[in-house]
């Protein structure tokens, strides 16, 4: 799925279409006649966990639509895309990590985690996406903050209204992430790889906001050493049953 996402980021549709089609076909045949070594290794695990083939096809279909979709009219459209892609992918990963299908409560937590990760990805990649002609912030949300796609696509500096929007979104993201605290510690321990990635994204969002939200001027990132230290600390705390989530002031 990471390969499919990387292909989607190729600016030229004609260049991306063929490799995407091959990998999508491979992904949709994980449980039958897959040819790639990784696909073949996943096949028996998928059969054991009885992960629905339809979920894999749903992910590929939604990702394919992203080759040509350059914006979302409202939050409902973005939620639908997230549910079909990141939520389904995280559900797939959770099924593998748990060795069984998540419960209804756990599925709800995965959806909240996925939406938080989607928001953080949109904010982190906004400058690069604009260079490709893609705006993933919903149009109605932009309109509420007196922003437009045309304005963002031609930005050299980050508008103050966009900084305000990002600051507001961090509260939404925080609420979505803290919903994990209501899940059993055993569940959080099993999903430690996913949660740790979300906590790294949260750390980068923290850096973005504390530095002034100048996302068009610079892209915040963590050095490999800081990533390693943060990942190790988060994994250790999650194993102790702690959700190490620092609120951004």
PDB file of C-alpha atoms in Angstrom:
ATOM      1  CA  UNK A   1       0.000   0.000   0.000  1.00  0.00           C
ATOM      2  CA  UNK A   2       2.956   2.325   0.631  1.00  0.00           C
ATOM      3  CA  UNK A   3       4.037   1.653  -2.950  1.00  0.00           C
ATOM      4  CA  UNK A   4       0.548   2.554  -4.202  1.00  0.00           C
ATOM      5  CA  UNK A   5       0.633   5.806  -2.219  1.00  0.00           C
ATOM      6  CA  UNK A   6       4.072   6.667  -3.618  1.00  0.00           C
ATOM      7  CA  UNK A   7       2.815   6.082  -7.160  1.00  0.00           C
ATOM      8  CA  UNK A   8      -0.154   8.383  -6.524  1.00  0.00           C
ATOM      9  CA  UNK A   9       2.321  11.157  -5.659  1.00  0.00           C
ATOM     10  CA  UNK A  10       3.765  11.044  -9.200  1.00  0.00           C
ATOM     11  CA  UNK A  11       2.552  14.307 -10.818  1.00  0.00           C
ATOM     12  CA  UNK A  12       1.995  12.880 -14.318  1.00  0.00           C
ATOM     13  CA  UNK A  13      -1.130  10.687 -14.503  1.00  0.00           C
ATOM     14  CA  UNK A  14       0.125   8.839 -17.598  1.00  0.00           C
ATOM     15  CA  UNK A  15       3.333   7.863 -15.767  1.00  0.00           C
ATOM     16  CA  UNK A  16       1.525   6.732 -12.633  1.00  0.00           C
ATOM     17  CA  UNK A  17      -1.363   4.830 -14.243  1.00  0.00           C
ATOM     18  CA  UNK A  18       0.480   1.694 -15.420  1.00  0.00           C
ATOM     19  CA  UNK A  19       2.535   0.889 -12.270  1.00  0.00           C
ATOM     20  CA  UNK A  20      -0.501   1.665 -10.110  1.00  0.00           C
ATOM     21  CA  UNK A  21      -2.619  -0.794 -12.101  1.00  0.00           C
ATOM     22  CA  UNK A  22      -0.011  -3.559 -11.650  1.00  0.00           C
ATOM     23  CA  UNK A  23       0.364  -3.072  -7.899  1.00  0.00           C
ATOM     24  CA  UNK A  24      -3.379  -2.687  -7.394  1.00  0.00           C
ATOM     25  CA  UNK A  25      -3.989  -5.982  -9.201  1.00  0.00           C
ATOM     26  CA  UNK A  26      -1.297  -7.623  -7.086  1.00  0.00           C
ATOM     27  CA  UNK A  27      -2.862  -6.272  -3.889  1.00  0.00           C
ATOM     28  CA  UNK A  28      -6.334  -7.459  -4.848  1.00  0.00           C
ATOM     29  CA  UNK A  29      -4.998 -11.005  -5.421  1.00  0.00           C
ATOM     30  CA  UNK A  30      -3.160 -11.393  -2.119  1.00  0.00           C
ATOM     31  CA  UNK A  31      -5.337 -14.333  -1.189  1.00  0.00           C
ATOM     32  CA  UNK A  32      -5.137 -16.154  -4.509  1.00  0.00           C
ATOM     33  CA  UNK A  33      -2.501 -15.965  -7.254  1.00  0.00           C
ATOM     34  CA  UNK A  34      -0.193 -13.148  -6.097  1.00  0.00           C
ATOM     35  CA  UNK A  35       3.276 -13.188  -7.675  1.00  0.00           C
ATOM     36  CA  UNK A  36       5.342 -10.786  -5.550  1.00  0.00           C
ATOM     37  CA  UNK A  37       7.280 -12.434  -2.649  1.00  0.00           C
ATOM     38  CA  UNK A  38       5.766 -10.078  -0.063  1.00  0.00           C
ATOM     39  CA  UNK A  39       2.276 -10.806  -1.388  1.00  0.00           C
ATOM     40  CA  UNK A  40       2.923 -14.536  -1.215  1.00  0.00           C
ATOM     41  CA  UNK A  41       4.139 -14.209   2.379  1.00  0.00           C
ATOM     42  CA  UNK A  42       0.970 -12.336   3.360  1.00  0.00           C
ATOM     43  CA  UNK A  43      -1.433 -14.814   1.733  1.00  0.00           C
ATOM     44  CA  UNK A  44      -1.504 -17.475   4.514  1.00  0.00           C
ATOM     45  CA  UNK A  45      -1.829 -14.791   7.204  1.00  0.00           C
ATOM     46  CA  UNK A  46      -4.812 -13.269   5.440  1.00  0.00           C
ATOM     47  CA  UNK A  47      -6.478 -16.659   5.160  1.00  0.00           C
ATOM     48  CA  UNK A  48      -5.833 -17.325   8.847  1.00  0.00           C
ATOM     49  CA  UNK A  49      -7.349 -14.005   9.967  1.00  0.00           C
ATOM     50  CA  UNK A  50     -10.154 -14.231   7.350  1.00  0.00           C
ATOM     51  CA  UNK A  51      -9.626 -10.606   6.312  1.00  0.00           C
ATOM     52  CA  UNK A  52     -12.273  -9.814   3.643  1.00  0.00           C
ATOM     53  CA  UNK A  53     -10.978  -9.592   0.077  1.00  0.00           C
ATOM     54  CA  UNK A  54     -13.539  -6.831  -0.513  1.00  0.00           C
ATOM     55  CA  UNK A  55     -11.641  -4.567   1.921  1.00  0.00           C
ATOM     56  CA  UNK A  56      -8.486  -4.859  -0.178  1.00  0.00           C
ATOM     57  CA  UNK A  57     -10.406  -4.049  -3.358  1.00  0.00           C
ATOM     58  CA  UNK A  58     -12.058  -1.094  -1.606  1.00  0.00           C
ATOM     59  CA  UNK A  59      -8.668   0.366  -0.675  1.00  0.00           C
ATOM     60  CA  UNK A  60      -7.321   0.018  -4.226  1.00  0.00           C
ATOM     61  CA  UNK A  61     -10.447   1.555  -5.784  1.00  0.00           C
ATOM     62  CA  UNK A  62     -10.320   4.551  -3.466  1.00  0.00           C
ATOM     63  CA  UNK A  63      -6.591   5.068  -4.009  1.00  0.00           C
ATOM     64  CA  UNK A  64      -7.079   4.881  -7.779  1.00  0.00           C
ATOM     65  CA  UNK A  65      -9.654   7.671  -7.621  1.00  0.00           C
ATOM     66  CA  UNK A  66      -6.969   9.816  -6.021  1.00  0.00           C
ATOM     67  CA  UNK A  67      -4.967   9.743  -9.264  1.00  0.00           C
ATOM     68  CA  UNK A  68      -7.438  12.182 -10.780  1.00  0.00           C
ATOM     69  CA  UNK A  69      -9.186  13.746  -7.748  1.00  0.00           C
ATOM     70  CA  UNK A  70      -7.510  17.051  -6.911  1.00  0.00           C
ATOM     71  CA  UNK A  71      -9.829  18.346  -4.180  1.00  0.00           C
ATOM     72  CA  UNK A  72     -12.714  17.429  -1.847  1.00  0.00           C
ATOM     73  CA  UNK A  73     -15.848  19.550  -1.661  1.00  0.00           C
ATOM     74  CA  UNK A  74     -16.522  18.951   2.023  1.00  0.00           C
ATOM     75  CA  UNK A  75     -15.525  16.951   5.077  1.00  0.00           C
ATOM     76  CA  UNK A  76     -17.961  14.159   4.243  1.00  0.00           C
ATOM     77  CA  UNK A  77     -16.081  13.483   0.999  1.00  0.00           C
ATOM     78  CA  UNK A  78     -12.755  13.473   2.830  1.00  0.00           C
ATOM     79  CA  UNK A  79     -14.162  11.179   5.537  1.00  0.00           C
ATOM     80  CA  UNK A  80     -15.433   8.776   2.876  1.00  0.00           C
ATOM     81  CA  UNK A  81     -12.017   8.706   1.211  1.00  0.00           C
ATOM     82  CA  UNK A  82     -10.269   8.186   4.571  1.00  0.00           C
ATOM     83  CA  UNK A  83     -12.653   5.387   5.532  1.00  0.00           C
ATOM     84  CA  UNK A  84     -12.021   3.669   2.200  1.00  0.00           C
ATOM     85  CA  UNK A  85      -8.232   4.016   2.354  1.00  0.00           C
ATOM     86  CA  UNK A  86      -6.401   4.765   5.595  1.00  0.00           C
ATOM     87  CA  UNK A  87      -9.084   3.356   7.920  1.00  0.00           C
ATOM     88  CA  UNK A  88      -9.355   0.174   5.851  1.00  0.00           C
ATOM     89  CA  UNK A  89      -5.564  -0.099   5.673  1.00  0.00           C
ATOM     90  CA  UNK A  90      -5.204   0.395   9.436  1.00  0.00           C
ATOM     91  CA  UNK A  91      -7.981  -2.155   9.980  1.00  0.00           C
ATOM     92  CA  UNK A  92      -5.990  -4.556   7.807  1.00  0.00           C
ATOM     93  CA  UNK A  93      -2.823  -3.902   9.860  1.00  0.00           C
ATOM     94  CA  UNK A  94      -4.751  -4.201  13.132  1.00  0.00           C
ATOM     95  CA  UNK A  95      -6.181  -7.558  12.058  1.00  0.00           C
ATOM     96  CA  UNK A  96      -2.655  -8.823  11.423  1.00  0.00           C
ATOM     97  CA  UNK A  97      -1.322  -7.445  14.729  1.00  0.00           C
ATOM     98  CA  UNK A  98      -4.261  -8.744  16.771  1.00  0.00           C
ATOM     99  CA  UNK A  99      -4.448 -12.059  14.863  1.00  0.00           C
ATOM    100  CA  UNK A 100      -8.211 -11.591  14.818  1.00  0.00           C
ATOM    101  CA  UNK A 101     -10.850  -9.131  13.655  1.00  0.00           C
ATOM    102  CA  UNK A 102     -11.127  -6.030  15.911  1.00  0.00           C
ATOM    103  CA  UNK A 103     -14.250  -5.577  18.022  1.00  0.00           C
ATOM    104  CA  UNK A 104     -16.776  -2.831  17.268  1.00  0.00           C
ATOM    105  CA  UNK A 105     -15.209  -0.558  19.922  1.00  0.00           C
ATOM    106  CA  UNK A 106     -11.743  -1.229  18.535  1.00  0.00           C
ATOM    107  CA  UNK A 107     -12.915  -0.491  14.979  1.00  0.00           C
ATOM    108  CA  UNK A 108     -14.241   2.866  16.182  1.00  0.00           C
ATOM    109  CA  UNK A 109     -10.877   3.668  17.768  1.00  0.00           C
ATOM    110  CA  UNK A 110      -9.086   2.693  14.538  1.00  0.00           C
ATOM    111  CA  UNK A 111     -11.336   5.041  12.560  1.00  0.00           C
ATOM    112  CA  UNK A 112     -10.565   7.921  14.950  1.00  0.00           C
ATOM    113  CA  UNK A 113      -6.831   7.169  14.774  1.00  0.00           C
ATOM    114  CA  UNK A 114      -6.989   7.033  10.971  1.00  0.00           C
ATOM    115  CA  UNK A 115      -8.779  10.371  10.662  1.00  0.00           C
ATOM    116  CA  UNK A 116      -6.222  11.998  12.968  1.00  0.00           C
ATOM    117  CA  UNK A 117      -3.386  10.559  10.874  1.00  0.00           C
ATOM    118  CA  UNK A 118      -5.104  11.792   7.703  1.00  0.00           C
ATOM    119  CA  UNK A 119      -5.390  15.356   9.018  1.00  0.00           C
ATOM    120  CA  UNK A 120      -1.742  15.364  10.070  1.00  0.00           C
ATOM    121  CA  UNK A 121      -0.638  14.020   6.692  1.00  0.00           C
ATOM    122  CA  UNK A 122      -2.666  16.707   4.892  1.00  0.00           C
ATOM    123  CA  UNK A 123      -1.085  19.476   6.972  1.00  0.00           C
ATOM    124  CA  UNK A 124       2.450  18.060   6.685  1.00  0.00           C
ATOM    125  CA  UNK A 125       2.234  17.563   2.909  1.00  0.00           C
ATOM    126  CA  UNK A 126       0.210  20.672   2.031  1.00  0.00           C
ATOM    127  CA  UNK A 127       3.057  22.503   0.309  1.00  0.00           C
ATOM    128  CA  UNK A 128       4.127  19.490  -1.768  1.00  0.00           C
ATOM    129  CA  UNK A 129       0.516  18.646  -2.645  1.00  0.00           C
ATOM    130  CA  UNK A 130      -0.076  22.206  -3.833  1.00  0.00           C
ATOM    131  CA  UNK A 131       2.940  21.920  -6.117  1.00  0.00           C
ATOM    132  CA  UNK A 132       1.230  18.859  -7.656  1.00  0.00           C
ATOM    133  CA  UNK A 133      -2.044  20.757  -8.002  1.00  0.00           C
ATOM    134  CA  UNK A 134      -3.815  18.831  -5.217  1.00  0.00           C
ATOM    135  CA  UNK A 135      -5.746  20.411  -2.319  1.00  0.00           C
ATOM    136  CA  UNK A 136      -6.886  17.882   0.269  1.00  0.00           C
ATOM    137  CA  UNK A 137      -8.282  20.363   2.791  1.00  0.00           C
ATOM    138  CA  UNK A 138     -12.074  20.324   2.178  1.00  0.00           C
ATOM    139  CA  UNK A 139     -13.315  23.272   0.120  1.00  0.00           C
ATOM    140  CA  UNK A 140     -16.057  24.201   2.583  1.00  0.00           C
ATOM    141  CA  UNK A 141     -13.475  24.373   5.375  1.00  0.00           C
ATOM    142  CA  UNK A 142     -11.266  26.643   3.263  1.00  0.00           C
ATOM    143  CA  UNK A 143     -14.259  28.875   2.500  1.00  0.00           C
ATOM    144  CA  UNK A 144     -15.038  29.246   6.198  1.00  0.00           C
ATOM    145  CA  UNK A 145     -11.544  30.707   6.627  1.00  0.00           C
ATOM    146  CA  UNK A 146     -11.703  32.983   3.551  1.00  0.00           C
ATOM    147  CA  UNK A 147      -9.330  30.735   1.618  1.00  0.00           C
ATOM    148  CA  UNK A 148      -9.531  29.226  -1.875  1.00  0.00           C
ATOM    149  CA  UNK A 149      -7.721  26.535  -3.840  1.00  0.00           C
ATOM    150  CA  UNK A 150      -6.484  29.131  -6.309  1.00  0.00           C
ATOM    151  CA  UNK A 151      -4.946  31.122  -3.476  1.00  0.00           C
ATOM    152  CA  UNK A 152      -3.182  28.104  -1.987  1.00  0.00           C
ATOM    153  CA  UNK A 153      -1.883  26.863  -5.337  1.00  0.00           C
ATOM    154  CA  UNK A 154      -0.110  30.185  -5.892  1.00  0.00           C
ATOM    155  CA  UNK A 155       1.136  30.648  -2.320  1.00  0.00           C
ATOM    156  CA  UNK A 156       4.704  31.693  -1.610  1.00  0.00           C
ATOM    157  CA  UNK A 157       4.016  32.428   2.055  1.00  0.00           C
ATOM    158  CA  UNK A 158       1.574  30.873   4.515  1.00  0.00           C
ATOM    159  CA  UNK A 159      -1.599  33.030   4.871  1.00  0.00           C
ATOM    160  CA  UNK A 160      -2.568  33.939   8.448  1.00  0.00           C
ATOM    161  CA  UNK A 161      -6.022  32.452   7.881  1.00  0.00           C
ATOM    162  CA  UNK A 162      -4.405  29.102   6.997  1.00  0.00           C
ATOM    163  CA  UNK A 163      -2.305  29.256  10.166  1.00  0.00           C
ATOM    164  CA  UNK A 164      -5.522  29.791  12.116  1.00  0.00           C
ATOM    165  CA  UNK A 165      -7.143  26.811  10.382  1.00  0.00           C
ATOM    166  CA  UNK A 166      -4.197  24.545  11.247  1.00  0.00           C
ATOM    167  CA  UNK A 167      -4.311  25.724  14.872  1.00  0.00           C
ATOM    168  CA  UNK A 168      -8.016  24.832  15.023  1.00  0.00           C
ATOM    169  CA  UNK A 169      -7.439  21.421  13.441  1.00  0.00           C
ATOM    170  CA  UNK A 170      -4.885  20.459  16.097  1.00  0.00           C
ATOM    171  CA  UNK A 171      -7.701  20.459  18.679  1.00  0.00           C
ATOM    172  CA  UNK A 172      -9.727  18.076  16.507  1.00  0.00           C
ATOM    173  CA  UNK A 173      -6.696  15.827  16.043  1.00  0.00           C
ATOM    174  CA  UNK A 174      -5.955  15.807  19.774  1.00  0.00           C
ATOM    175  CA  UNK A 175      -9.509  14.709  20.571  1.00  0.00           C
ATOM    176  CA  UNK A 176      -9.326  11.932  17.975  1.00  0.00           C
ATOM    177  CA  UNK A 177      -6.016  10.646  19.331  1.00  0.00           C
ATOM    178  CA  UNK A 178      -7.071  10.759  22.984  1.00  0.00           C
ATOM    179  CA  UNK A 179     -10.049   8.530  22.157  1.00  0.00           C
ATOM    180  CA  UNK A 180      -7.496   5.700  22.233  1.00  0.00           C
ATOM    181  CA  UNK A 181      -7.331   6.080  26.012  1.00  0.00           C
ATOM    182  CA  UNK A 182     -10.761   4.471  26.304  1.00  0.00           C
ATOM    183  CA  UNK A 183      -9.504   1.263  24.642  1.00  0.00           C
ATOM    184  CA  UNK A 184      -8.016  -1.667  26.584  1.00  0.00           C
ATOM    185  CA  UNK A 185      -4.265  -1.524  27.255  1.00  0.00           C
ATOM    186  CA  UNK A 186      -3.900  -4.885  25.519  1.00  0.00           C
ATOM    187  CA  UNK A 187      -5.344  -3.378  22.340  1.00  0.00           C
ATOM    188  CA  UNK A 188      -2.997  -0.377  22.479  1.00  0.00           C
ATOM    189  CA  UNK A 189       0.005  -2.633  23.043  1.00  0.00           C
ATOM    190  CA  UNK A 190      -0.918  -4.727  20.001  1.00  0.00           C
ATOM    191  CA  UNK A 191      -1.319  -1.604  17.867  1.00  0.00           C
ATOM    192  CA  UNK A 192       1.890   0.002  19.170  1.00  0.00           C
ATOM    193  CA  UNK A 193       3.466   0.313  15.656  1.00  0.00           C
ATOM    194  CA  UNK A 194       0.440   2.253  14.341  1.00  0.00           C
ATOM    195  CA  UNK A 195       0.067   4.410  17.444  1.00  0.00           C
ATOM    196  CA  UNK A 196       3.793   5.185  17.502  1.00  0.00           C
ATOM    197  CA  UNK A 197       3.617   6.450  13.907  1.00  0.00           C
ATOM    198  CA  UNK A 198       0.680   8.684  14.856  1.00  0.00           C
ATOM    199  CA  UNK A 199       2.642  10.034  17.832  1.00  0.00           C
ATOM    200  CA  UNK A 200       5.579  10.853  15.553  1.00  0.00           C
ATOM    201  CA  UNK A 201       3.181  12.722  13.244  1.00  0.00           C
ATOM    202  CA  UNK A 202       1.811  14.560  16.302  1.00  0.00           C
ATOM    203  CA  UNK A 203       5.345  15.539  17.316  1.00  0.00           C
ATOM    204  CA  UNK A 204       5.942  17.019  13.845  1.00  0.00           C
ATOM    205  CA  UNK A 205       2.614  18.886  14.022  1.00  0.00           C
ATOM    206  CA  UNK A 206       3.762  20.248  17.384  1.00  0.00           C
ATOM    207  CA  UNK A 207       6.957  21.537  15.751  1.00  0.00           C
ATOM    208  CA  UNK A 208       4.939  23.045  12.886  1.00  0.00           C
ATOM    209  CA  UNK A 209       2.632  24.978  15.210  1.00  0.00           C
ATOM    210  CA  UNK A 210       5.292  26.142  17.680  1.00  0.00           C
ATOM    211  CA  UNK A 211       7.427  27.383  14.769  1.00  0.00           C
ATOM    212  CA  UNK A 212       4.588  29.578  13.513  1.00  0.00           C
ATOM    213  CA  UNK A 213       2.798  27.254  11.046  1.00  0.00           C
ATOM    214  CA  UNK A 214       4.979  28.499   8.167  1.00  0.00           C
ATOM    215  CA  UNK A 215       4.316  25.370   6.105  1.00  0.00           C
ATOM    216  CA  UNK A 216       4.916  27.046   2.757  1.00  0.00           C
ATOM    217  CA  UNK A 217       8.267  28.422   3.884  1.00  0.00           C
ATOM    218  CA  UNK A 218       9.645  25.251   5.478  1.00  0.00           C
ATOM    219  CA  UNK A 219       8.660  21.645   6.093  1.00  0.00           C
ATOM    220  CA  UNK A 220       9.221  20.435   9.640  1.00  0.00           C
ATOM    221  CA  UNK A 221      10.768  17.009  10.185  1.00  0.00           C
ATOM    222  CA  UNK A 222      12.594  14.977  12.810  1.00  0.00           C
ATOM    223  CA  UNK A 223      16.185  13.871  12.413  1.00  0.00           C
ATOM    224  CA  UNK A 224      16.793  10.086  12.263  1.00  0.00           C
ATOM    225  CA  UNK A 225      18.195  10.202  15.810  1.00  0.00           C
ATOM    226  CA  UNK A 226      15.143  12.054  17.146  1.00  0.00           C
ATOM    227  CA  UNK A 227      12.830   9.627  15.322  1.00  0.00           C
ATOM    228  CA  UNK A 228      14.632   6.683  16.899  1.00  0.00           C
ATOM    229  CA  UNK A 229      14.531   8.208  20.385  1.00  0.00           C
ATOM    230  CA  UNK A 230      10.860   9.197  20.108  1.00  0.00           C
ATOM    231  CA  UNK A 231       9.876   5.821  18.671  1.00  0.00           C
ATOM    232  CA  UNK A 232      11.719   3.921  21.409  1.00  0.00           C
ATOM    233  CA  UNK A 233      10.208   6.070  24.166  1.00  0.00           C
ATOM    234  CA  UNK A 234       6.683   5.767  22.744  1.00  0.00           C
ATOM    235  CA  UNK A 235       6.890   1.992  22.315  1.00  0.00           C
ATOM    236  CA  UNK A 236       8.165   1.614  25.890  1.00  0.00           C
ATOM    237  CA  UNK A 237       5.407   3.818  27.332  1.00  0.00           C
ATOM    238  CA  UNK A 238       2.673   2.094  25.318  1.00  0.00           C
ATOM    239  CA  UNK A 239       3.839  -1.268  26.647  1.00  0.00           C
ATOM    240  CA  UNK A 240       3.415   0.197  30.150  1.00  0.00           C
ATOM    241  CA  UNK A 241      -0.148   1.162  29.249  1.00  0.00           C
ATOM    242  CA  UNK A 242       0.605   4.886  28.862  1.00  0.00           C
ATOM    243  CA  UNK A 243      -0.468   6.981  25.865  1.00  0.00           C
ATOM    244  CA  UNK A 244       2.355   9.584  25.719  1.00  0.00           C
ATOM    245  CA  UNK A 245       0.381  12.367  24.048  1.00  0.00           C
ATOM    246  CA  UNK A 246       1.578  15.897  24.771  1.00  0.00           C
ATOM    247  CA  UNK A 247      -1.058  18.565  24.202  1.00  0.00           C
ATOM    248  CA  UNK A 248      -0.013  21.467  21.988  1.00  0.00           C
ATOM    249  CA  UNK A 249      -0.655  24.759  23.782  1.00  0.00           C
TER     250      UNK A 249
END
